[in-house]
């Protein structure tokens, strides 16, 4: 019996020593590959070997904030969405897919889906979007000019909004216009989608976001090419009749 006790005591000591060595040296079990027919989760983090998050797939309850150079920031405006975030090598968000759809207590639809691709350390350079409500459905592709991040950072753009809110309405417009003239704001350059009047349209815009040419087809099936001036007035129109 004493020999058995001695053996068990020795085995326990050896197991503890092995556990300590594994813990201290960071030794890991070999990587395993698993196959599932179905998996149910609230969130999946796809990470690099160093732990850097690269893709996050999450439910609304688990949806993250935004990521800038490895740090996650609060985004309360995303609390209604589920979807996927794309994150680059430095840990900065560079696009994503978000979606939602519900009928509120007031009986109104609140639905939308957006797939975006961001410029480096900046906002969305391209967006595929669909929004739906009782008043309007808006679907299209938006292509934007986005300033270089060292010219206008996301933090600076946020600060522009804070400063603008302090100004009277007339001065606020001039403030934003000055920033636009300096090329410090994102400007939509191309919109391909529907219009509030339910036409199908391709809008081509200048560097200040003003539509200068539009190719459209009305709900009744009338095609038209419009050329516009800086104030948005149609200066020339080409139709089948013309």
PDB file of C-alpha atoms in Angstrom:
ATOM      1  CA  UNK A   1       0.000   0.000   0.000  1.00  0.00           C
ATOM      2  CA  UNK A   2       2.821   2.373   0.880  1.00  0.00           C
ATOM      3  CA  UNK A   3       4.377   1.750  -2.544  1.00  0.00           C
ATOM      4  CA  UNK A   4       1.073   2.623  -4.269  1.00  0.00           C
ATOM      5  CA  UNK A   5       0.807   5.822  -2.227  1.00  0.00           C
ATOM      6  CA  UNK A   6       4.369   6.688  -3.104  1.00  0.00           C
ATOM      7  CA  UNK A   7       3.646   6.066  -6.804  1.00  0.00           C
ATOM      8  CA  UNK A   8       0.467   8.185  -6.759  1.00  0.00           C
ATOM      9  CA  UNK A   9       2.230  10.995  -4.930  1.00  0.00           C
ATOM     10  CA  UNK A  10       5.030  10.912  -7.479  1.00  0.00           C
ATOM     11  CA  UNK A  11       2.592  10.882 -10.399  1.00  0.00           C
ATOM     12  CA  UNK A  12       0.703  13.859  -8.971  1.00  0.00           C
ATOM     13  CA  UNK A  13       3.939  15.798  -8.520  1.00  0.00           C
ATOM     14  CA  UNK A  14       5.003  14.987 -12.077  1.00  0.00           C
ATOM     15  CA  UNK A  15       1.644  16.086 -13.516  1.00  0.00           C
ATOM     16  CA  UNK A  16       1.851  19.361 -11.618  1.00  0.00           C
ATOM     17  CA  UNK A  17       5.383  19.913 -12.903  1.00  0.00           C
ATOM     18  CA  UNK A  18       4.367  19.249 -16.506  1.00  0.00           C
ATOM     19  CA  UNK A  19       1.400  21.633 -16.168  1.00  0.00           C
ATOM     20  CA  UNK A  20       3.683  24.340 -14.796  1.00  0.00           C
ATOM     21  CA  UNK A  21       6.178  23.870 -17.622  1.00  0.00           C
ATOM     22  CA  UNK A  22       3.443  24.064 -20.267  1.00  0.00           C
ATOM     23  CA  UNK A  23       2.026  27.207 -18.671  1.00  0.00           C
ATOM     24  CA  UNK A  24       5.378  28.943 -18.292  1.00  0.00           C
ATOM     25  CA  UNK A  25       6.710  28.111 -21.736  1.00  0.00           C
ATOM     26  CA  UNK A  26       3.453  28.900 -23.520  1.00  0.00           C
ATOM     27  CA  UNK A  27       3.364  25.489 -25.146  1.00  0.00           C
ATOM     28  CA  UNK A  28       0.171  24.800 -27.034  1.00  0.00           C
ATOM     29  CA  UNK A  29      -1.666  21.783 -28.259  1.00  0.00           C
ATOM     30  CA  UNK A  30      -1.447  21.166 -32.011  1.00  0.00           C
ATOM     31  CA  UNK A  31      -3.973  23.153 -34.066  1.00  0.00           C
ATOM     32  CA  UNK A  32      -7.113  21.206 -34.787  1.00  0.00           C
ATOM     33  CA  UNK A  33      -9.469  21.375 -37.732  1.00  0.00           C
ATOM     34  CA  UNK A  34     -13.118  20.832 -36.932  1.00  0.00           C
ATOM     35  CA  UNK A  35     -16.061  20.195 -39.240  1.00  0.00           C
ATOM     36  CA  UNK A  36     -19.598  21.222 -38.309  1.00  0.00           C
ATOM     37  CA  UNK A  37     -22.908  20.796 -40.042  1.00  0.00           C
ATOM     38  CA  UNK A  38     -24.319  23.727 -38.092  1.00  0.00           C
ATOM     39  CA  UNK A  39     -23.090  26.186 -35.477  1.00  0.00           C
ATOM     40  CA  UNK A  40     -25.088  28.763 -33.503  1.00  0.00           C
ATOM     41  CA  UNK A  41     -23.175  31.683 -32.007  1.00  0.00           C
ATOM     42  CA  UNK A  42     -23.637  35.357 -31.129  1.00  0.00           C
ATOM     43  CA  UNK A  43     -20.280  36.500 -32.507  1.00  0.00           C
ATOM     44  CA  UNK A  44     -17.271  35.143 -34.400  1.00  0.00           C
ATOM     45  CA  UNK A  45     -13.887  36.905 -34.295  1.00  0.00           C
ATOM     46  CA  UNK A  46     -11.469  35.954 -37.068  1.00  0.00           C
ATOM     47  CA  UNK A  47      -7.986  36.889 -35.865  1.00  0.00           C
ATOM     48  CA  UNK A  48      -4.349  36.739 -36.908  1.00  0.00           C
ATOM     49  CA  UNK A  49      -1.843  34.644 -34.894  1.00  0.00           C
ATOM     50  CA  UNK A  50      -0.944  37.773 -32.886  1.00  0.00           C
ATOM     51  CA  UNK A  51      -4.588  38.314 -31.944  1.00  0.00           C
ATOM     52  CA  UNK A  52      -5.316  41.172 -34.364  1.00  0.00           C
ATOM     53  CA  UNK A  53      -8.993  41.062 -35.336  1.00  0.00           C
ATOM     54  CA  UNK A  54      -9.534  40.941 -39.114  1.00  0.00           C
ATOM     55  CA  UNK A  55     -13.210  40.032 -39.547  1.00  0.00           C
ATOM     56  CA  UNK A  56     -16.015  40.155 -36.998  1.00  0.00           C
ATOM     57  CA  UNK A  57     -19.399  38.541 -37.637  1.00  0.00           C
ATOM     58  CA  UNK A  58     -21.923  39.439 -34.957  1.00  0.00           C
ATOM     59  CA  UNK A  59     -25.545  39.588 -33.934  1.00  0.00           C
ATOM     60  CA  UNK A  60     -27.124  42.894 -32.931  1.00  0.00           C
ATOM     61  CA  UNK A  61     -26.566  42.155 -29.243  1.00  0.00           C
ATOM     62  CA  UNK A  62     -22.849  41.439 -29.848  1.00  0.00           C
ATOM     63  CA  UNK A  63     -22.108  43.967 -32.598  1.00  0.00           C
ATOM     64  CA  UNK A  64     -18.861  45.888 -31.933  1.00  0.00           C
ATOM     65  CA  UNK A  65     -17.984  49.564 -32.170  1.00  0.00           C
ATOM     66  CA  UNK A  66     -15.446  50.819 -34.705  1.00  0.00           C
ATOM     67  CA  UNK A  67     -11.733  50.066 -34.808  1.00  0.00           C
ATOM     68  CA  UNK A  68      -8.909  52.567 -35.289  1.00  0.00           C
ATOM     69  CA  UNK A  69      -5.335  51.247 -35.177  1.00  0.00           C
ATOM     70  CA  UNK A  70      -6.225  48.380 -32.867  1.00  0.00           C
ATOM     71  CA  UNK A  71      -8.469  50.328 -30.504  1.00  0.00           C
ATOM     72  CA  UNK A  72     -12.227  49.834 -30.387  1.00  0.00           C
ATOM     73  CA  UNK A  73     -14.371  52.956 -30.066  1.00  0.00           C
ATOM     74  CA  UNK A  74     -18.002  53.276 -28.988  1.00  0.00           C
ATOM     75  CA  UNK A  75     -20.606  53.402 -31.772  1.00  0.00           C
ATOM     76  CA  UNK A  76     -24.074  53.627 -30.190  1.00  0.00           C
ATOM     77  CA  UNK A  77     -25.524  54.294 -33.658  1.00  0.00           C
ATOM     78  CA  UNK A  78     -24.789  50.658 -34.545  1.00  0.00           C
ATOM     79  CA  UNK A  79     -26.836  49.081 -31.780  1.00  0.00           C
ATOM     80  CA  UNK A  80     -29.693  48.246 -34.149  1.00  0.00           C
ATOM     81  CA  UNK A  81     -27.555  46.325 -36.645  1.00  0.00           C
ATOM     82  CA  UNK A  82     -26.206  42.834 -37.141  1.00  0.00           C
ATOM     83  CA  UNK A  83     -23.556  42.067 -39.722  1.00  0.00           C
ATOM     84  CA  UNK A  84     -19.853  41.907 -40.463  1.00  0.00           C
ATOM     85  CA  UNK A  85     -16.863  44.245 -40.086  1.00  0.00           C
ATOM     86  CA  UNK A  86     -13.651  44.158 -42.144  1.00  0.00           C
ATOM     87  CA  UNK A  87     -10.453  45.236 -40.349  1.00  0.00           C
ATOM     88  CA  UNK A  88      -7.031  45.749 -41.925  1.00  0.00           C
ATOM     89  CA  UNK A  89      -3.573  44.671 -40.764  1.00  0.00           C
ATOM     90  CA  UNK A  90      -3.067  47.635 -38.417  1.00  0.00           C
ATOM     91  CA  UNK A  91      -6.413  47.008 -36.721  1.00  0.00           C
ATOM     92  CA  UNK A  92      -8.369  49.769 -38.496  1.00  0.00           C
ATOM     93  CA  UNK A  93     -11.855  49.218 -39.868  1.00  0.00           C
ATOM     94  CA  UNK A  94     -11.985  49.372 -43.659  1.00  0.00           C
ATOM     95  CA  UNK A  95     -15.534  48.384 -44.530  1.00  0.00           C
ATOM     96  CA  UNK A  96     -18.369  46.119 -43.576  1.00  0.00           C
ATOM     97  CA  UNK A  97     -21.835  44.751 -44.086  1.00  0.00           C
ATOM     98  CA  UNK A  98     -24.651  45.836 -41.767  1.00  0.00           C
ATOM     99  CA  UNK A  99     -28.354  45.052 -41.949  1.00  0.00           C
ATOM    100  CA  UNK A 100     -31.578  45.462 -40.042  1.00  0.00           C
ATOM    101  CA  UNK A 101     -35.329  45.258 -40.616  1.00  0.00           C
ATOM    102  CA  UNK A 102     -38.280  45.684 -38.282  1.00  0.00           C
ATOM    103  CA  UNK A 103     -41.673  47.273 -37.765  1.00  0.00           C
ATOM    104  CA  UNK A 104     -41.708  49.657 -34.819  1.00  0.00           C
ATOM    105  CA  UNK A 105     -44.390  50.205 -32.199  1.00  0.00           C
ATOM    106  CA  UNK A 106     -45.695  53.013 -34.398  1.00  0.00           C
ATOM    107  CA  UNK A 107     -46.286  50.507 -37.211  1.00  0.00           C
ATOM    108  CA  UNK A 108     -43.587  51.991 -39.461  1.00  0.00           C
ATOM    109  CA  UNK A 109     -40.945  49.980 -41.315  1.00  0.00           C
ATOM    110  CA  UNK A 110     -37.311  50.579 -40.411  1.00  0.00           C
ATOM    111  CA  UNK A 111     -35.209  48.462 -42.741  1.00  0.00           C
ATOM    112  CA  UNK A 112     -31.856  48.728 -44.458  1.00  0.00           C
ATOM    113  CA  UNK A 113     -28.703  47.017 -45.685  1.00  0.00           C
ATOM    114  CA  UNK A 114     -25.313  48.559 -46.461  1.00  0.00           C
ATOM    115  CA  UNK A 115     -22.090  47.085 -47.846  1.00  0.00           C
ATOM    116  CA  UNK A 116     -19.220  49.567 -47.680  1.00  0.00           C
ATOM    117  CA  UNK A 117     -15.548  49.783 -48.663  1.00  0.00           C
ATOM    118  CA  UNK A 118     -13.508  52.457 -46.880  1.00  0.00           C
ATOM    119  CA  UNK A 119     -10.456  54.425 -47.880  1.00  0.00           C
ATOM    120  CA  UNK A 120      -7.430  53.785 -45.622  1.00  0.00           C
ATOM    121  CA  UNK A 121      -8.101  55.277 -42.148  1.00  0.00           C
ATOM    122  CA  UNK A 122     -11.085  57.024 -43.657  1.00  0.00           C
ATOM    123  CA  UNK A 123     -14.770  56.694 -44.429  1.00  0.00           C
ATOM    124  CA  UNK A 124     -16.564  54.851 -47.196  1.00  0.00           C
ATOM    125  CA  UNK A 125     -15.283  55.251 -50.756  1.00  0.00           C
ATOM    126  CA  UNK A 126     -17.979  52.965 -52.149  1.00  0.00           C
ATOM    127  CA  UNK A 127     -21.337  51.854 -50.805  1.00  0.00           C
ATOM    128  CA  UNK A 128     -24.028  49.449 -51.958  1.00  0.00           C
ATOM    129  CA  UNK A 129     -27.158  50.484 -50.088  1.00  0.00           C
ATOM    130  CA  UNK A 130     -30.827  49.691 -49.706  1.00  0.00           C
ATOM    131  CA  UNK A 131     -33.146  51.482 -47.291  1.00  0.00           C
ATOM    132  CA  UNK A 132     -36.864  50.930 -46.958  1.00  0.00           C
ATOM    133  CA  UNK A 133     -39.664  52.789 -45.234  1.00  0.00           C
ATOM    134  CA  UNK A 134     -43.331  53.519 -45.798  1.00  0.00           C
ATOM    135  CA  UNK A 135     -42.368  56.771 -47.529  1.00  0.00           C
ATOM    136  CA  UNK A 136     -39.587  55.605 -49.814  1.00  0.00           C
ATOM    137  CA  UNK A 137     -37.353  52.792 -50.935  1.00  0.00           C
ATOM    138  CA  UNK A 138     -33.804  53.875 -51.879  1.00  0.00           C
ATOM    139  CA  UNK A 139     -31.471  51.467 -53.621  1.00  0.00           C
ATOM    140  CA  UNK A 140     -28.211  52.147 -55.389  1.00  0.00           C
ATOM    141  CA  UNK A 141     -24.429  52.286 -55.617  1.00  0.00           C
ATOM    142  CA  UNK A 142     -22.618  55.358 -54.326  1.00  0.00           C
ATOM    143  CA  UNK A 143     -18.989  56.185 -55.235  1.00  0.00           C
ATOM    144  CA  UNK A 144     -17.310  58.943 -53.245  1.00  0.00           C
ATOM    145  CA  UNK A 145     -14.196  61.078 -53.236  1.00  0.00           C
ATOM    146  CA  UNK A 146     -12.720  60.720 -49.739  1.00  0.00           C
ATOM    147  CA  UNK A 147      -9.881  62.992 -48.568  1.00  0.00           C
ATOM    148  CA  UNK A 148      -6.488  61.520 -47.730  1.00  0.00           C
ATOM    149  CA  UNK A 149      -6.429  60.673 -44.030  1.00  0.00           C
ATOM    150  CA  UNK A 150      -3.569  63.100 -43.318  1.00  0.00           C
ATOM    151  CA  UNK A 151      -5.584  65.944 -44.891  1.00  0.00           C
ATOM    152  CA  UNK A 152      -8.743  65.196 -42.906  1.00  0.00           C
ATOM    153  CA  UNK A 153      -8.868  62.443 -40.304  1.00  0.00           C
ATOM    154  CA  UNK A 154     -12.081  60.919 -38.997  1.00  0.00           C
ATOM    155  CA  UNK A 155     -11.439  62.661 -35.674  1.00  0.00           C
ATOM    156  CA  UNK A 156     -11.106  66.018 -37.424  1.00  0.00           C
ATOM    157  CA  UNK A 157     -14.309  65.454 -39.377  1.00  0.00           C
ATOM    158  CA  UNK A 158     -16.117  64.806 -36.110  1.00  0.00           C
ATOM    159  CA  UNK A 159     -14.683  68.035 -34.739  1.00  0.00           C
ATOM    160  CA  UNK A 160     -15.933  69.907 -37.831  1.00  0.00           C
ATOM    161  CA  UNK A 161     -19.459  68.871 -36.849  1.00  0.00           C
ATOM    162  CA  UNK A 162     -18.970  70.014 -33.272  1.00  0.00           C
ATOM    163  CA  UNK A 163     -17.750  73.432 -34.445  1.00  0.00           C
ATOM    164  CA  UNK A 164     -20.522  73.757 -37.032  1.00  0.00           C
ATOM    165  CA  UNK A 165     -23.205  73.152 -34.405  1.00  0.00           C
ATOM    166  CA  UNK A 166     -21.975  76.236 -32.538  1.00  0.00           C
ATOM    167  CA  UNK A 167     -22.657  78.521 -35.536  1.00  0.00           C
ATOM    168  CA  UNK A 168     -25.879  80.180 -36.776  1.00  0.00           C
ATOM    169  CA  UNK A 169     -27.473  78.512 -39.783  1.00  0.00           C
ATOM    170  CA  UNK A 170     -26.164  81.036 -42.354  1.00  0.00           C
ATOM    171  CA  UNK A 171     -22.602  80.836 -41.030  1.00  0.00           C
ATOM    172  CA  UNK A 172     -22.817  77.061 -40.789  1.00  0.00           C
ATOM    173  CA  UNK A 173     -23.400  76.701 -44.503  1.00  0.00           C
ATOM    174  CA  UNK A 174     -20.437  78.953 -45.266  1.00  0.00           C
ATOM    175  CA  UNK A 175     -18.287  76.953 -42.841  1.00  0.00           C
ATOM    176  CA  UNK A 176     -19.065  73.643 -44.558  1.00  0.00           C
ATOM    177  CA  UNK A 177     -18.649  75.219 -47.984  1.00  0.00           C
ATOM    178  CA  UNK A 178     -15.162  76.468 -47.101  1.00  0.00           C
ATOM    179  CA  UNK A 179     -14.136  72.964 -45.988  1.00  0.00           C
ATOM    180  CA  UNK A 180     -15.585  71.510 -49.186  1.00  0.00           C
ATOM    181  CA  UNK A 181     -13.651  74.016 -51.319  1.00  0.00           C
ATOM    182  CA  UNK A 182     -10.469  72.943 -49.519  1.00  0.00           C
ATOM    183  CA  UNK A 183     -11.153  69.305 -50.415  1.00  0.00           C
ATOM    184  CA  UNK A 184     -11.420  68.312 -46.763  1.00  0.00           C
ATOM    185  CA  UNK A 185     -14.870  66.671 -46.970  1.00  0.00           C
ATOM    186  CA  UNK A 186     -16.150  63.491 -48.567  1.00  0.00           C
ATOM    187  CA  UNK A 187     -18.104  64.185 -51.753  1.00  0.00           C
ATOM    188  CA  UNK A 188     -20.366  61.850 -53.673  1.00  0.00           C
ATOM    189  CA  UNK A 189     -19.222  61.661 -57.316  1.00  0.00           C
ATOM    190  CA  UNK A 190     -21.408  58.922 -58.774  1.00  0.00           C
ATOM    191  CA  UNK A 191     -24.875  57.700 -57.847  1.00  0.00           C
ATOM    192  CA  UNK A 192     -26.436  54.775 -59.718  1.00  0.00           C
ATOM    193  CA  UNK A 193     -29.887  53.913 -58.454  1.00  0.00           C
ATOM    194  CA  UNK A 194     -33.424  55.172 -58.099  1.00  0.00           C
ATOM    195  CA  UNK A 195     -34.595  58.729 -57.410  1.00  0.00           C
ATOM    196  CA  UNK A 196     -37.357  60.099 -55.122  1.00  0.00           C
ATOM    197  CA  UNK A 197     -39.502  60.371 -58.256  1.00  0.00           C
ATOM    198  CA  UNK A 198     -38.962  56.651 -58.974  1.00  0.00           C
ATOM    199  CA  UNK A 199     -36.780  57.187 -62.036  1.00  0.00           C
ATOM    200  CA  UNK A 200     -33.752  55.009 -62.681  1.00  0.00           C
ATOM    201  CA  UNK A 201     -30.735  57.314 -62.825  1.00  0.00           C
ATOM    202  CA  UNK A 202     -26.981  57.596 -63.263  1.00  0.00           C
ATOM    203  CA  UNK A 203     -25.778  60.884 -61.777  1.00  0.00           C
ATOM    204  CA  UNK A 204     -22.246  62.147 -62.486  1.00  0.00           C
ATOM    205  CA  UNK A 205     -21.029  64.926 -60.174  1.00  0.00           C
ATOM    206  CA  UNK A 206     -18.141  67.354 -59.934  1.00  0.00           C
ATOM    207  CA  UNK A 207     -15.547  67.506 -57.144  1.00  0.00           C
ATOM    208  CA  UNK A 208     -17.949  69.567 -55.007  1.00  0.00           C
ATOM    209  CA  UNK A 209     -20.722  66.962 -55.262  1.00  0.00           C
ATOM    210  CA  UNK A 210     -22.895  68.891 -57.724  1.00  0.00           C
ATOM    211  CA  UNK A 211     -24.699  66.820 -60.373  1.00  0.00           C
ATOM    212  CA  UNK A 212     -23.477  67.937 -63.805  1.00  0.00           C
ATOM    213  CA  UNK A 213     -24.806  65.132 -65.980  1.00  0.00           C
ATOM    214  CA  UNK A 214     -27.657  62.687 -65.458  1.00  0.00           C
ATOM    215  CA  UNK A 215     -28.840  59.738 -67.505  1.00  0.00           C
ATOM    216  CA  UNK A 216     -32.351  58.699 -66.465  1.00  0.00           C
ATOM    217  CA  UNK A 217     -35.456  56.770 -67.388  1.00  0.00           C
ATOM    218  CA  UNK A 218     -38.754  57.909 -65.884  1.00  0.00           C
ATOM    219  CA  UNK A 219     -41.345  55.528 -64.370  1.00  0.00           C
ATOM    220  CA  UNK A 220     -43.319  55.957 -67.599  1.00  0.00           C
ATOM    221  CA  UNK A 221     -40.330  54.754 -69.634  1.00  0.00           C
ATOM    222  CA  UNK A 222     -39.119  58.077 -71.037  1.00  0.00           C
ATOM    223  CA  UNK A 223     -35.302  58.182 -71.450  1.00  0.00           C
ATOM    224  CA  UNK A 224     -33.381  61.441 -71.104  1.00  0.00           C
ATOM    225  CA  UNK A 225     -29.838  62.787 -70.822  1.00  0.00           C
ATOM    226  CA  UNK A 226     -29.536  66.007 -68.828  1.00  0.00           C
ATOM    227  CA  UNK A 227     -26.598  68.411 -68.517  1.00  0.00           C
ATOM    228  CA  UNK A 228     -26.696  70.800 -65.562  1.00  0.00           C
ATOM    229  CA  UNK A 229     -24.889  73.956 -64.484  1.00  0.00           C
ATOM    230  CA  UNK A 230     -23.305  74.657 -61.084  1.00  0.00           C
ATOM    231  CA  UNK A 231     -26.674  75.698 -59.643  1.00  0.00           C
ATOM    232  CA  UNK A 232     -28.325  72.436 -60.709  1.00  0.00           C
ATOM    233  CA  UNK A 233     -30.292  73.966 -63.583  1.00  0.00           C
ATOM    234  CA  UNK A 234     -30.699  71.806 -66.695  1.00  0.00           C
ATOM    235  CA  UNK A 235     -28.883  73.608 -69.519  1.00  0.00           C
ATOM    236  CA  UNK A 236     -29.379  70.944 -72.146  1.00  0.00           C
ATOM    237  CA  UNK A 237     -31.579  67.886 -72.425  1.00  0.00           C
ATOM    238  CA  UNK A 238     -31.410  65.089 -74.957  1.00  0.00           C
ATOM    239  CA  UNK A 239     -34.546  63.031 -75.492  1.00  0.00           C
ATOM    240  CA  UNK A 240     -35.733  60.709 -78.284  1.00  0.00           C
ATOM    241  CA  UNK A 241     -37.886  63.541 -79.595  1.00  0.00           C
ATOM    242  CA  UNK A 242     -34.947  65.969 -79.630  1.00  0.00           C
TER     243      UNK A 242
END
